[in-house]
C-alpha atoms as one frame of an Amber mdcrd trajectory, in Angstrom:
protein
-114.263 -48.076  50.637-114.079 -48.163  54.313-116.441 -46.154  56.662-113.646
 -43.868  57.822-112.512 -43.016  53.815-115.860 -41.568  53.052-116.258 -37.541
  53.314-116.691 -36.745  57.010-115.919 -40.163  58.474-118.581 -41.747  60.805
-120.734 -40.264  63.596-122.730 -42.279  66.250-126.657 -42.763  67.041-126.801
 -44.415  69.992-125.039 -47.551  69.666-124.806 -47.399  65.715-121.661 -46.227
  63.910-123.111 -44.818  60.774-121.263 -42.787  57.997-121.903 -39.079  57.801
-122.109 -39.477  54.003-125.619 -41.231  53.882-128.181 -41.411  51.258-131.601
 -40.356  51.009-133.994 -42.782  49.194-137.089 -40.228  48.454-136.113 -39.590
  44.911-136.316 -43.307  44.267-139.968 -42.953  43.978-141.768 -41.376  40.815
-142.428 -37.687  40.150-142.969 -35.585  43.276-142.322 -38.456  45.378-145.750
 -40.328  44.242-145.960 -43.732  42.287-143.476 -45.999  41.046-140.329 -45.048
  39.393-139.720 -44.781  35.350-137.057 -47.321  35.681-137.121 -49.621  38.657
-133.730 -51.174  37.489-131.953 -48.005  37.672-133.107 -47.451  41.069-131.933
 -50.844  42.448-128.457 -50.164  40.660-128.188 -46.892  42.698-128.889 -48.419
  45.802-126.299 -51.114  45.572-124.059 -48.349  44.404-124.463 -46.936  47.816
-123.413 -49.936  49.427-120.432 -50.494  47.506-119.301 -46.893  48.005-119.287
 -47.877  51.461-122.356 -45.856  52.373-123.951 -47.588  55.707-126.810 -44.853
  56.546-129.995 -44.849  54.348-132.729 -42.514  55.018-136.406 -43.553  53.906
-139.948 -43.644  54.735-142.927 -46.085  53.998-144.942 -43.181  52.798-142.333
 -42.143  49.878-144.370 -43.453  47.055-146.293 -44.720  49.194-144.382 -47.794
  49.798-142.473 -47.653  46.650-138.903 -46.927  48.147-139.128 -49.242  50.983
-139.956 -52.381  48.483-137.326 -51.155  46.440-134.859 -51.012  49.108-135.779
 -54.750  50.212-135.369 -55.830  46.661-131.900 -54.369  45.933-130.309 -55.374
  49.305-132.250 -57.774  51.396-130.669 -59.638  53.359-128.722 -56.480  54.263
-125.388 -55.992  55.138-124.672 -56.156  58.870-123.633 -52.682  59.115-126.169
 -51.165  57.138-128.160 -48.674  59.050-132.313 -48.155  57.775-133.513 -44.861
  59.084-137.060 -44.323  58.602-140.051 -41.789  59.478-143.444 -42.018  60.520
-146.349 -39.292  61.349-147.434 -38.733  57.787-149.249 -40.360  55.047-149.990
 -39.905  51.309-153.525 -39.535  50.046-154.954 -40.303  46.368-153.881 -36.929
  45.196-150.541 -37.227  46.376-151.026 -35.058  49.342-149.025 -35.550  52.749
-151.757 -35.594  55.676-150.604 -35.830  58.942-150.906 -39.339  60.608-150.041
 -39.038  64.389-152.615 -41.198  66.169-151.612 -43.823  68.086-153.200 -46.524
  65.694-151.536 -45.057  62.807-148.149 -44.615  64.230-148.407 -48.455  65.226
-149.516 -49.388  61.845-146.711 -47.466  60.368-144.091 -48.810  62.070-145.584
 -52.303  61.510-145.391 -51.543  57.820-142.278 -50.089  57.785-140.915 -53.548
  59.242-142.946 -55.846  56.802-142.058 -54.054  53.764-138.367 -53.586  54.485
-138.181 -57.252  55.774-136.796 -56.146  59.154-137.769 -57.482  62.401-136.284
 -54.189  64.034-135.761 -50.991  62.668-132.377 -49.030  63.629-134.015 -45.694
  63.887-137.681 -44.352  63.525-138.090 -40.558  63.196-141.151 -39.127  64.453
-142.286 -36.532  61.728-144.211 -33.693  63.223-144.640 -30.124  61.740-144.965
 -28.704  58.509-143.238 -29.080  55.228-140.313 -27.188  56.190-140.815 -25.921
  59.670-142.033 -26.973  62.943-145.552 -26.522  64.259-145.488 -25.550  68.216
-147.260 -27.888  70.443-146.705 -30.777  72.475-145.750 -34.509  70.891-145.853
 -36.351  74.008-148.692 -38.564  72.791-147.102 -39.650  69.587-143.701 -40.002
  70.962-144.743 -42.060  73.835-146.221 -44.370  71.298-143.088 -44.840  69.566
-141.140 -45.156  72.767-143.552 -47.979  73.666-142.881 -49.805  70.537-138.865
 -49.456  71.343-139.742 -51.114  74.665-141.599 -53.996  72.814-137.998 -54.247
  70.663-139.477 -53.175  67.310-137.192 -49.838  67.534-133.772 -49.735  68.292
-133.353 -45.856  68.399-135.613 -42.944  68.199-135.613 -39.703  66.452-137.312
 -36.466  65.525-138.286 -34.571  62.350-139.348 -31.194  62.152-139.294 -30.095
  65.529-138.270 -27.117  67.529-135.910 -27.088  70.478-138.590 -27.491  73.027
-140.256 -30.360  71.286-136.968 -32.128  71.525-136.441 -31.598  75.300-139.981
 -32.947  75.644-139.309 -36.194  73.709-136.061 -36.464  75.733-138.071 -36.434
  79.195-139.885 -39.654  77.660-136.878 -41.662  75.808-133.664 -40.815  74.454
-133.173 -38.946  71.131-130.394 -40.067  68.827-130.995 -37.920  65.724-133.010
 -34.647  64.638-133.929 -34.393  61.194-134.959 -30.627  59.974-134.740 -28.603
  57.102-131.461 -27.028  56.993-128.733 -25.901  54.537-126.259 -23.229  53.856
-129.078 -20.497  52.981-131.496 -21.796  55.727-130.117 -21.533  58.881-132.822
 -20.949  61.562-131.840 -23.957  63.538-128.420 -22.763  64.041-128.833 -22.954
  67.876-130.373 -26.385  67.854-127.516 -27.620  65.695-125.035 -26.648  68.337
-127.072 -27.557  71.291-127.356 -31.066  69.663-123.716 -31.490  68.900-123.148
 -30.605  72.756-125.311 -33.738  73.728-123.515 -35.808  70.991-127.133 -36.040
  68.984-126.902 -35.993  65.088-128.486 -33.293  63.231-129.619 -34.595  59.772
-130.607 -31.675  57.289-133.083 -32.454  54.868-133.247 -30.709  51.592-129.232
 -30.178  51.978-129.209 -28.633  48.270-132.499 -26.687  48.664-135.274 -29.194
  47.985-137.457 -28.777  44.991-135.727 -25.412  44.199-132.079 -25.331  43.969
-129.907 -23.380  46.000-129.049 -19.589  44.504-126.554 -17.531  45.704-124.092
 -15.266  44.430-121.526 -15.644  47.322-121.809 -19.454  46.674-121.237 -19.232
  43.095-118.269 -17.178  43.549-116.774 -19.548  45.939-117.558 -22.494  43.542
-115.989 -20.931  40.718-112.811 -20.055  42.647-112.477 -24.001  43.666-113.622
 -25.170  40.241-116.279 -27.121  41.785-120.451 -26.817  41.546-122.242 -24.654
  43.845-124.152 -27.744  45.150-120.651 -29.573  45.711-119.612 -26.493  47.858
-122.821 -26.546  49.613-122.822 -30.360  50.432-119.137 -29.626  51.802-120.311
 -26.720  53.955-122.791 -28.689  55.838-119.736 -31.277  56.931-117.551 -28.525
  58.048-120.450 -26.881  59.954-120.587 -29.643  62.694-119.265 -32.891  63.515
-122.638 -34.220  64.418-124.163 -33.283  60.757-124.422 -36.125  58.536-125.834
 -35.844  55.065-128.610 -37.649  52.946-128.540 -36.163  49.718-130.911 -38.192
  47.408-130.580 -38.919  43.459-131.937 -41.483  41.141-128.642 -41.692  39.195
-125.790 -43.875  39.795-123.467 -40.982  38.225-125.004 -38.214  40.568-124.680
 -40.379  43.567-121.009 -40.648  43.038-120.599 -36.747  42.139-122.334 -36.288
  45.568-119.875 -38.462  47.429-116.979 -36.573  45.555-118.543 -33.415  46.350
-118.718 -33.875  50.063-115.085 -34.433  50.179-113.837 -30.887  48.989-112.045
 -28.895  51.537-113.058 -25.467  52.455-110.410 -22.921  53.479-111.149 -20.693
  56.452-111.651 -17.900  54.131-113.960 -19.578  52.093-116.126 -20.393  55.244
-116.379 -16.940  56.266-117.525 -15.877  52.823-120.236 -18.794  52.902-121.448
 -18.037  56.268-122.661 -14.446  55.236-125.243 -16.315  52.962-127.868 -16.697
  56.052
């Protein structure tokens, strides 16, 4: 499948051309993103199907598992296709209880980048996102110190492009004063639209806005309006939610995750759903 035949076509992150239909690897780890998957062979099959479908944008992190998803990505796909773009994130870790404590000290960030490189089997990572803030919303405050650490690693040739995750507009501007930002990954979906102004601002600047939890996260989206539109289109509510994101702005790529080949194919087909102006008007009421 050609890049342009996938739903939404492509978008640019710096000098990288990636499919707007991407894949989030978080669900390849065990329950609650902790430990190994029950079926490692199935996880490998999903990743190989991702590439076979033409998706060239995989989102991951070394703290998924921890370490699990990156090791499976390497086992499944290394040596990587020339046009495959792996995006990772740093700024947190997993403790023995499965919690997600922040890891933003300079030494922690440097170690995290080197760990991602080693486990993925890469000499340079296409994009590294600095993850700050909480589970689903930014925390105010300066990000100068941690972002400067990543900018230095970029200058050393270990990172091609830099991004941010769970940040507000002020933090994006602060980071841009240090080094170029090619993407922002925040919590956003059809029912959670606090970032609408940021989406539009980044679109004007040619910066990708990557919504995590595009289908609601660990609690699936529930909405009477969403269900009504889906019923008229003879589609699932989650298909409509994915398609809405691609319609929302051309700088939005998708990274829905799954541990099932069948579900992966369903997500790709769902994102290709065409929404009429009337349907979009109705859906925009949800938030």
